[in-house]
Short mmCIF file of C-alpha atoms in Angstrom, two decimals:
data_model
loop_
_atom_site.label_atom_id
_atom_site.label_comp_id
_atom_site.label_asym_id
_atom_site.label_seq_id
_atom_site.Cartn_x
_atom_site.Cartn_y
_atom_site.Cartn_z
CA UNK V 1 0.00 0.00 0.00
CA UNK V 2 1.18 3.51 -0.87
CA UNK V 3 -0.10 6.27 1.44
CA UNK V 4 -0.08 10.07 1.28
CA UNK V 5 -0.39 11.89 4.63
CA UNK V 6 -1.57 15.51 4.35
CA UNK V 7 -0.50 17.92 7.10
CA UNK V 8 2.53 19.54 8.73
CA UNK V 9 2.54 18.74 12.43
CA UNK V 10 3.28 16.37 15.27
CA UNK V 11 0.06 14.45 14.69
CA UNK V 12 1.15 13.78 11.11
CA UNK V 13 4.63 12.70 12.25
CA UNK V 14 2.99 10.18 14.60
CA UNK V 15 0.71 8.96 11.79
CA UNK V 16 3.65 8.55 9.39
CA UNK V 17 5.61 6.65 12.03
CA UNK V 18 2.67 4.31 12.69
CA UNK V 19 2.14 3.72 8.98
CA UNK V 20 5.80 2.83 8.50
CA UNK V 21 5.45 0.12 11.15
CA UNK V 22 2.63 -1.54 9.17
CA UNK V 23 4.14 -4.35 7.06
CA UNK V 24 1.38 -3.82 4.50
CA UNK V 25 2.51 -0.25 3.80
CA UNK V 26 5.32 -0.17 1.24
CA UNK V 27 5.60 3.58 0.69
CA UNK V 28 4.59 6.76 2.54
CA UNK V 29 4.64 10.37 1.33
CA UNK V 30 3.75 13.54 3.25
CA UNK V 31 2.60 17.00 2.21
CA UNK V 32 3.90 19.38 3.34
CA UNK V 33 5.35 17.56 6.37
CA UNK V 34 8.10 19.02 8.53
CA UNK V 35 11.81 18.49 9.13
CA UNK V 36 11.26 15.36 11.21
CA UNK V 37 8.85 13.81 8.72
CA UNK V 38 11.22 14.65 5.85
CA UNK V 39 13.91 12.55 7.53
CA UNK V 40 11.61 9.51 7.20
CA UNK V 41 9.65 9.87 3.96
CA UNK V 42 9.50 12.04 0.82
CA UNK V 43 7.72 15.35 1.41
CA UNK V 44 5.96 17.62 -1.06
CA UNK V 45 5.37 21.34 -0.62
CA UNK V 46 1.68 22.07 -1.08
CA UNK V 47 -1.02 24.19 0.52
CA UNK V 48 -2.74 21.48 2.55
CA UNK V 49 -6.01 23.45 2.59
CA UNK V 50 -6.17 23.93 -1.20
CA UNK V 51 -8.40 21.19 -2.66
CA UNK V 52 -7.12 21.68 -6.21
CA UNK V 53 -3.44 21.67 -5.20
CA UNK V 54 -3.78 18.57 -3.03
CA UNK V 55 -5.77 16.74 -5.69
CA UNK V 56 -3.13 17.56 -8.32
CA UNK V 57 -0.46 16.09 -6.04
CA UNK V 58 -2.59 13.00 -5.43
CA UNK V 59 -2.96 12.43 -9.16
CA UNK V 60 0.82 12.68 -9.54
CA UNK V 61 1.63 10.27 -6.69
CA UNK V 62 -1.29 7.90 -7.33
CA UNK V 63 -1.51 6.56 -3.74
CA UNK V 64 -3.77 3.76 -2.53
CA UNK V 65 -4.90 5.88 0.43
CA UNK V 66 -4.90 9.57 1.36
CA UNK V 67 -4.91 10.44 5.07
CA UNK V 68 -5.83 14.04 5.90
CA UNK V 69 -4.49 15.07 9.29
CA UNK V 70 -5.55 18.62 10.27
CA UNK V 71 -9.02 20.09 10.57
CA UNK V 72 -8.55 23.08 8.24
CA UNK V 73 -8.17 21.00 5.02
CA UNK V 74 -11.20 18.92 6.01
CA UNK V 75 -13.36 21.98 6.59
CA UNK V 76 -12.04 23.39 3.29
CA UNK V 77 -13.32 20.34 1.41
CA UNK V 78 -10.02 18.71 0.49
CA UNK V 79 -11.37 15.22 1.18
CA UNK V 80 -14.31 15.81 -1.17
CA UNK V 81 -12.02 16.85 -4.02
CA UNK V 82 -9.73 13.85 -3.57
CA UNK V 83 -12.68 11.44 -3.37
CA UNK V 84 -14.18 12.92 -6.51
CA UNK V 85 -10.85 12.18 -8.21
CA UNK V 86 -11.40 8.51 -7.37
CA UNK V 87 -9.06 7.96 -4.41
CA UNK V 88 -9.87 6.42 -0.99
CA UNK V 89 -9.65 9.07 1.73
CA UNK V 90 -9.45 8.78 5.48
CA UNK V 91 -11.07 12.01 6.60
CA UNK V 92 -14.66 13.29 6.62
CA UNK V 93 -16.33 15.32 3.90
CA UNK V 94 -16.65 19.07 4.19
CA UNK V 95 -20.26 18.68 5.30
CA UNK V 96 -19.40 16.09 7.96
CA UNK V 97 -16.41 18.16 9.12
CA UNK V 98 -18.89 20.81 10.27
CA UNK V 99 -19.00 18.79 13.48
CA UNK V 100 -15.75 20.59 14.30
CA UNK V 101 -16.14 23.61 12.04
CA UNK V 102 -19.17 24.79 14.03
CA UNK V 103 -19.71 24.03 17.70
CA UNK V 104 -23.32 25.18 17.34
CA UNK V 105 -23.86 22.57 14.61
CA UNK V 106 -22.28 19.90 16.79
CA UNK V 107 -24.69 20.79 19.59
CA UNK V 108 -27.63 20.39 17.19
CA UNK V 109 -26.40 16.95 16.10
CA UNK V 110 -25.89 15.88 19.70
CA UNK V 111 -29.38 17.04 20.61
CA UNK V 112 -30.91 15.07 17.71
CA UNK V 113 -28.83 11.98 18.56
CA UNK V 114 -29.52 12.14 22.30
CA UNK V 115 -25.83 12.50 23.15
CA UNK V 116 -25.09 13.70 26.70
CA UNK V 117 -23.38 17.10 26.60
CA UNK V 118 -23.13 20.39 28.43
CA UNK V 119 -26.10 22.72 28.39
CA UNK V 120 -25.29 25.60 26.05
CA UNK V 121 -26.55 28.70 24.31
CA UNK V 122 -25.38 30.23 21.03
CA UNK V 123 -24.80 33.99 21.13
CA UNK V 124 -24.25 36.34 18.20
CA UNK V 125 -24.08 39.65 20.07
CA UNK V 126 -23.04 41.13 23.40
CA UNK V 127 -26.53 41.17 24.86
CA UNK V 128 -27.12 37.49 24.14
CA UNK V 129 -23.69 36.60 25.51
CA UNK V 130 -24.25 38.55 28.72
CA UNK V 131 -27.60 36.86 29.27
CA UNK V 132 -26.13 33.40 28.71
CA UNK V 133 -23.25 34.09 31.10
CA UNK V 134 -25.70 35.07 33.79
CA UNK V 135 -27.84 31.98 33.19
CA UNK V 136 -24.98 29.53 33.63
CA UNK V 137 -22.90 31.48 36.14
CA UNK V 138 -19.22 31.03 37.00
CA UNK V 139 -16.98 29.40 36.06
CA UNK V 140 -17.80 30.90 32.65
CA UNK V 141 -17.14 28.83 29.51
CA UNK V 142 -17.03 30.73 26.21
CA UNK V 143 -16.12 28.99 22.94
CA UNK V 144 -15.48 30.47 19.52
CA UNK V 145 -18.01 28.73 17.27
CA UNK V 146 -15.47 28.17 14.48
CA UNK V 147 -12.02 26.63 14.18
CA UNK V 148 -9.49 28.01 16.66
CA UNK V 149 -6.72 25.37 16.76
CA UNK V 150 -7.74 24.40 20.29
CA UNK V 151 -7.23 27.92 21.60
CA UNK V 152 -10.65 29.50 21.11
CA UNK V 153 -11.97 28.56 24.55
CA UNK V 154 -11.92 30.72 27.66
CA UNK V 155 -12.78 29.26 31.06
CA UNK V 156 -12.73 31.90 33.77
CA UNK V 157 -14.39 33.15 36.94
CA UNK V 158 -14.05 36.73 35.63
CA UNK V 159 -17.28 37.72 33.88
CA UNK V 160 -15.61 40.69 32.19
CA UNK V 161 -12.92 38.44 30.72
CA UNK V 162 -15.54 36.00 29.46
CA UNK V 163 -17.54 38.81 27.85
CA UNK V 164 -14.39 40.28 26.30
CA UNK V 165 -13.57 36.95 24.65
CA UNK V 166 -17.10 36.74 23.27
CA UNK V 167 -16.80 40.28 21.94
CA UNK V 168 -13.52 39.47 20.19
CA UNK V 169 -15.28 36.62 18.39
CA UNK V 170 -18.16 38.91 17.39
CA UNK V 171 -15.71 41.53 16.15
CA UNK V 172 -14.16 38.86 13.92
CA UNK V 173 -17.58 38.11 12.42
CA UNK V 174 -18.27 34.93 14.38
CA UNK V 175 -20.58 33.57 17.03
CA UNK V 176 -19.87 31.96 20.39
CA UNK V 177 -21.20 28.98 22.26
CA UNK V 178 -21.58 29.63 25.99
CA UNK V 179 -21.84 26.54 28.15
CA UNK V 180 -22.27 25.40 31.69
CA UNK V 181 -18.99 24.44 33.33
CA UNK V 182 -18.34 20.70 33.42
CA UNK V 183 -16.58 19.44 36.53
CA UNK V 184 -14.51 16.27 36.69
CA UNK V 185 -11.49 14.97 34.76
CA UNK V 186 -11.35 15.06 30.96
CA UNK V 187 -10.84 12.12 28.62
CA UNK V 188 -10.05 12.00 24.91
CA UNK V 189 -11.26 9.05 22.86
CA UNK V 190 -10.57 8.57 19.15
CA UNK V 191 -13.15 6.50 17.28
CA UNK V 192 -12.45 5.29 13.74
CA UNK V 193 -15.57 5.51 11.56
CA UNK V 194 -16.49 4.27 8.08
CA UNK V 195 -19.88 5.95 7.85
CA UNK V 196 -21.67 3.22 9.80
CA UNK V 197 -19.30 1.09 11.89
CA UNK V 198 -17.18 2.59 14.71
CA UNK V 199 -13.99 1.22 16.25
CA UNK V 200 -12.61 2.94 19.37
CA UNK V 201 -8.92 3.37 20.09
CA UNK V 202 -7.44 3.55 23.61
CA UNK V 203 -8.47 6.61 25.67
CA UNK V 204 -5.97 9.33 26.55
CA UNK V 205 -5.84 12.52 28.57
CA UNK V 206 -4.26 15.76 27.41
CA UNK V 207 -3.22 18.98 29.14
CA UNK V 208 -4.43 22.22 27.57
CA UNK V 209 -3.06 24.93 29.84
CA UNK V 210 0.43 26.27 29.18
CA UNK V 211 1.73 26.05 32.76
CA UNK V 212 1.98 23.41 35.49
CA UNK V 213 -1.07 22.83 37.70
CA UNK V 214 -3.32 23.77 34.77
CA UNK V 215 -2.56 27.47 34.99
CA UNK V 216 -2.28 30.06 32.23
CA UNK V 217 -4.05 30.29 28.86
CA UNK V 218 -5.29 27.38 26.78
CA UNK V 219 -3.00 25.95 24.12
CA UNK V 220 -3.31 23.32 21.42
CA UNK V 221 -2.10 20.84 24.05
CA UNK V 222 1.10 20.55 26.09
CA UNK V 223 1.21 16.79 26.65
CA UNK V 224 -0.80 13.60 26.92
CA UNK V 225 -0.69 10.05 28.21
CA UNK V 226 -2.35 6.68 27.64
CA UNK V 227 -3.83 4.37 28.87
CA UNK V 228 -6.02 5.70 31.69
CA UNK V 229 -6.12 3.19 34.52
CA UNK V 230 -8.41 5.39 36.59
CA UNK V 231 -11.44 5.60 34.27
CA UNK V 232 -14.58 3.63 35.22
CA UNK V 233 -14.83 0.10 33.90
CA UNK V 234 -16.77 0.00 30.64
CA UNK V 235 -16.19 3.68 29.82
CA UNK V 236 -15.10 3.04 26.22
CA UNK V 237 -18.12 0.84 25.57
CA UNK V 238 -20.35 3.51 27.14
CA UNK V 239 -18.91 6.23 24.90
CA UNK V 240 -19.41 4.08 21.82
CA UNK V 241 -23.01 3.27 22.75
CA UNK V 242 -24.10 6.72 23.95
CA UNK V 243 -21.87 9.11 21.98
CA UNK V 244 -19.99 7.81 18.94
CA UNK V 245 -22.48 5.39 17.37
CA UNK V 246 -25.51 7.70 17.81
CA UNK V 247 -23.54 10.59 16.29
CA UNK V 248 -22.38 8.53 13.31
CA UNK V 249 -25.92 7.23 12.84
CA UNK V 250 -27.31 10.77 12.94
CA UNK V 251 -24.76 12.00 10.39
CA UNK V 252 -25.71 9.12 8.08
CA UNK V 253 -29.40 9.95 8.54
CA UNK V 254 -28.65 13.52 7.45
CA UNK V 255 -27.02 12.27 4.26
CA UNK V 256 -23.53 13.28 5.38
CA UNK V 257 -21.91 10.00 6.48
CA UNK V 258 -18.88 10.41 8.71
CA UNK V 259 -15.74 8.67 7.44
CA UNK V 260 -12.55 9.27 9.41
CA UNK V 261 -11.80 9.69 13.09
CA UNK V 262 -14.31 11.21 15.49
CA UNK V 263 -12.46 12.77 18.41
CA UNK V 264 -14.71 12.66 21.46
CA UNK V 265 -13.61 15.20 24.06
CA UNK V 266 -15.31 14.06 27.26
CA UNK V 267 -15.78 15.10 30.87
CA UNK V 268 -16.55 12.59 33.61
CA UNK V 269 -18.72 14.92 35.66
CA UNK V 270 -20.73 14.73 38.83
CA UNK V 271 -23.75 14.11 36.58
CA UNK V 272 -22.03 11.40 34.56
CA UNK V 273 -20.49 11.29 31.09
CA UNK V 274 -20.71 14.53 29.06
CA UNK V 275 -19.27 15.53 25.68
CA UNK V 276 -17.19 18.69 25.79
CA UNK V 277 -16.57 18.84 22.04
CA UNK V 278 -16.16 16.86 18.85
CA UNK V 279 -13.17 17.10 16.56
CA UNK V 280 -13.05 15.47 13.14
CA UNK V 281 -9.38 14.44 13.18
CA UNK V 282 -6.81 12.87 15.45
CA UNK V 283 -6.10 15.16 18.41
CA UNK V 284 -2.64 16.56 18.98
CA UNK V 285 -0.80 15.60 21.23
CA UNK V 286 -2.98 12.62 22.25
CA UNK V 287 -2.21 10.93 18.93
CA UNK V 288 1.49 10.86 19.77
CA UNK V 289 0.79 8.86 22.95
CA UNK V 290 -1.99 6.61 21.64
CA UNK V 291 -0.27 5.52 18.42
CA UNK V 292 2.93 4.76 20.33
CA UNK V 293 1.03 1.84 21.89
CA UNK V 294 -0.91 0.59 18.86
CA UNK V 295 0.31 -2.74 17.50
CA UNK V 296 -2.41 -3.41 14.92
CA UNK V 297 -1.52 -2.57 11.27
CA UNK V 298 -2.44 1.11 11.13
CA UNK V 299 -2.59 1.51 7.37
CA UNK V 300 -4.95 -1.44 7.03
CA UNK V 301 -7.27 0.09 9.64
CA UNK V 302 -7.41 3.48 7.92
CA UNK V 303 -7.98 1.90 4.51
CA UNK V 304 -10.80 -0.23 5.92
CA UNK V 305 -12.44 2.93 7.27
CA UNK V 306 -12.00 4.73 3.95
CA UNK V 307 -13.60 1.82 2.07
CA UNK V 308 -16.48 1.19 4.50
CA UNK V 309 -15.10 -2.12 5.74
CA UNK V 310 -14.36 -1.53 9.43
CA UNK V 311 -16.81 -4.27 10.35
CA UNK V 312 -14.31 -6.74 8.91
CA UNK V 313 -11.34 -5.40 10.92
CA UNK V 314 -9.63 -7.63 13.46
CA UNK V 315 -9.76 -6.66 17.16
CA UNK V 316 -7.15 -4.03 17.94
CA UNK V 317 -3.89 -5.03 19.60
CA UNK V 318 -2.11 -2.77 22.07
CA UNK V 319 1.29 -2.78 23.71
CA UNK V 320 1.04 -3.35 27.48
CA UNK V 321 3.27 -0.35 28.20
CA UNK V 322 2.17 3.18 29.08
CA UNK V 323 3.02 6.17 26.88
CA UNK V 324 3.63 9.77 27.93
CA UNK V 325 4.10 12.60 25.42
CA UNK V 326 5.54 15.95 26.60
CA UNK V 327 5.41 18.95 24.27
CA UNK V 328 8.29 21.40 23.95
CA UNK V 329 6.90 24.78 22.91
CA UNK V 330 8.55 27.93 21.60
CA UNK V 331 9.25 31.12 23.53
CA UNK V 332 6.04 33.12 24.18
CA UNK V 333 3.70 30.36 23.00
CA UNK V 334 0.68 30.50 22.76
CA UNK V 335 0.67 34.30 22.32
CA UNK V 336 3.28 35.18 19.67
CA UNK V 337 5.70 32.24 19.50
CA UNK V 338 9.21 32.99 18.34
CA UNK V 339 10.53 30.97 15.43
CA UNK V 340 13.97 30.36 13.95
CA UNK V 341 15.65 29.22 17.19
CA UNK V 342 18.21 26.45 16.85
CA UNK V 343 17.21 23.00 18.13
CA UNK V 344 19.91 20.63 19.40
CA UNK V 345 19.99 17.21 21.03
CA UNK V 346 17.33 15.32 19.04
CA UNK V 347 19.67 12.38 18.36
CA UNK V 348 20.59 12.17 22.04
CA UNK V 349 16.91 12.17 23.03
CA UNK V 350 16.07 9.45 20.49
CA UNK V 351 18.91 7.36 21.93
CA UNK V 352 17.23 7.18 25.35
CA UNK V 353 15.65 3.69 25.67
CA UNK V 354 11.91 3.79 25.06
CA UNK V 355 11.97 7.36 23.75
CA UNK V 356 11.22 8.86 20.35
CA UNK V 357 10.88 12.49 19.30
CA UNK V 358 8.06 13.66 17.04
CA UNK V 359 8.47 16.97 15.22
CA UNK V 360 5.68 19.53 14.97
CA UNK V 361 6.87 23.08 14.26
CA UNK V 362 10.35 22.41 12.88
CA UNK V 363 12.24 23.29 9.70
CA UNK V 364 15.77 23.40 8.29
CA UNK V 365 17.40 26.81 7.91
CA UNK V 366 19.54 27.90 4.96
CA UNK V 367 22.53 26.16 6.51
CA UNK V 368 20.58 22.92 6.90
CA UNK V 369 20.33 23.28 10.69
CA UNK V 370 17.17 22.32 12.60
CA UNK V 371 15.21 25.34 13.86
CA UNK V 372 11.83 26.06 15.38
CA UNK V 373 9.05 26.94 12.95
CA UNK V 374 5.90 26.99 15.06
CA UNK V 375 4.42 27.35 18.53
CA UNK V 376 4.54 23.70 19.51
CA UNK V 377 7.94 22.59 18.31
CA UNK V 378 8.08 18.88 19.11
CA UNK V 379 6.90 16.15 21.46
CA UNK V 380 9.05 13.68 23.35
CA UNK V 381 7.29 10.34 23.80
CA UNK V 382 8.32 7.89 26.49
CA UNK V 383 7.13 4.29 26.48
CA UNK V 384 7.52 2.44 29.79
CA UNK V 385 6.17 -0.42 31.85
CA UNK V 386 3.89 2.01 33.73
CA UNK V 387 3.24 5.76 33.86
CA UNK V 388 6.05 6.36 36.35
CA UNK V 389 8.52 4.68 34.02
CA UNK V 390 7.11 6.33 30.90
CA UNK V 391 7.28 9.79 32.51
CA UNK V 392 10.88 9.29 33.56
CA UNK V 393 11.85 8.25 30.05
CA UNK V 394 10.00 11.14 28.38
CA UNK V 395 11.53 13.75 30.67
CA UNK V 396 14.98 12.14 30.40
CA UNK V 397 14.70 12.52 26.64
CA UNK V 398 13.46 16.08 26.92
CA UNK V 399 16.44 16.99 29.10
CA UNK V 400 18.75 16.16 26.17
CA UNK V 401 17.13 18.76 23.90
CA UNK V 402 18.18 22.41 23.73
CA UNK V 403 15.87 25.18 22.47
CA UNK V 404 16.48 28.80 23.42
CA UNK V 405 13.37 30.04 25.26
CA UNK V 406 11.73 26.63 25.04
CA UNK V 407 9.05 25.81 27.58
CA UNK V 408 7.27 22.67 28.72
CA UNK V 409 5.15 21.41 31.58
CA UNK V 410 6.72 19.32 34.30
CA UNK V 411 3.50 17.66 35.45
CA UNK V 412 2.27 15.70 32.43
CA UNK V 413 0.64 12.50 33.78
CA UNK V 414 2.01 13.25 37.25
CA UNK V 415 -1.30 12.88 39.12
CA UNK V 416 -2.19 9.70 37.27
CA UNK V 417 1.26 8.25 37.99
CA UNK V 418 0.60 8.89 41.69
CA UNK V 419 -2.96 7.49 41.45
CA UNK V 420 -4.35 10.91 42.42
CA UNK V 421 -6.96 11.37 39.69
CA UNK V 422 -10.38 11.43 41.35
CA UNK V 423 -13.90 11.34 39.99
CA UNK V 424 -16.54 13.70 41.41
CA UNK V 425 -19.46 12.39 43.45
CA UNK V 426 -22.65 12.00 41.45
CA UNK V 427 -25.40 14.58 41.91
CA UNK V 428 -28.81 15.52 40.48
CA UNK V 429 -28.61 17.68 37.31
CA UNK V 430 -29.78 21.27 37.18
CA UNK V 431 -31.39 22.80 34.07
CA UNK V 432 -31.20 26.20 32.46
CA UNK V 433 -34.12 27.52 30.43
CA UNK V 434 -33.43 27.77 26.72
CA UNK V 435 -30.25 25.71 26.88
CA UNK V 436 -29.33 22.89 24.53
CA UNK V 437 -27.81 19.66 25.82
CA UNK V 438 -27.68 17.79 29.11
CA UNK V 439 -29.09 14.52 27.82
CA UNK V 440 -28.60 11.94 30.56
#
């Protein structure tokens, strides 16, 4: 099998690495890729969000499968153009990608499918936003309705800050979704979909805030780990039955079947399982941790999804080890990250037993030296016999890497490694008039 992976980041590096471990995959290409991906497979410079440009490249390479990594190309309709050219694609259509492209649309789908989620209101002006904030109360949760690379969410006890974020979205011509705050730990679950059948991967947990102890602004994600020994027994089956399958069924009913990966962002709250958000692609950096443990042929799985044959797939096989991924970010990320800083020590980090480095925002300068080229520069993944071991390996590898102004969190998977993740006590739900969601 020959595969083209579309996208430039750490998620795509993890996907390429997993594909290369599949004995059924003979050749992998990436577009545009990054410096780390280019060291593994041929890369092609293309605008990943341009349907015509990507399709032209696909016709030239003639792959057996096209895997589209990021959300922007999916929302732009790249998968539709490639499918129309006659190629199998792992990635939802433009219409199905609206599940991530519009949080308001996702709430409508969840309501129709009976999926448990946070109560919410959509606001298109300051007055509506202020009313919704007062209905739900603090902590205030305000989400940009459109794509925001994981950084369009503000959770704060400061009403003025919440209203200011809403106003910035209105000023940019958008809407916001204002939700009730969901207590309890968060879980990420990727579910492979072929339009009808769903196959869950192993759950993970990521860390959105920039600083230790979940302080500072939201980012695209500063680290992740898998598996989650602390989740309730049967959680994955529960998510499939109550969230993923009903959503895929509803999308099929609407005439927009979902083919690709449905990212279920979940909260295990005091009122039970609730969906925080849907994404229509592998999450970053959870992918780096989850795929490090996958032992099933990855290319075969993605091709089965693209061709509507997931029902015939063998049960997934997983390594018994734990995986921890720690992100190294650039100076001043997530505000205005500095680029062009020299990166050293990658080979030393990769030489640490159980460690591999996945590039995200990297490039080669004119002298051929590795430099930073984005906010999240790379992720160091440690694979160990348990979370304690995996954390030690990941941070040992990270200590070998030099990046001027680089920053990372020191507490990725720390609570879980100490068995300190707790679930909230169950309580009776409250309701807010005019809100959407809260299916039990």
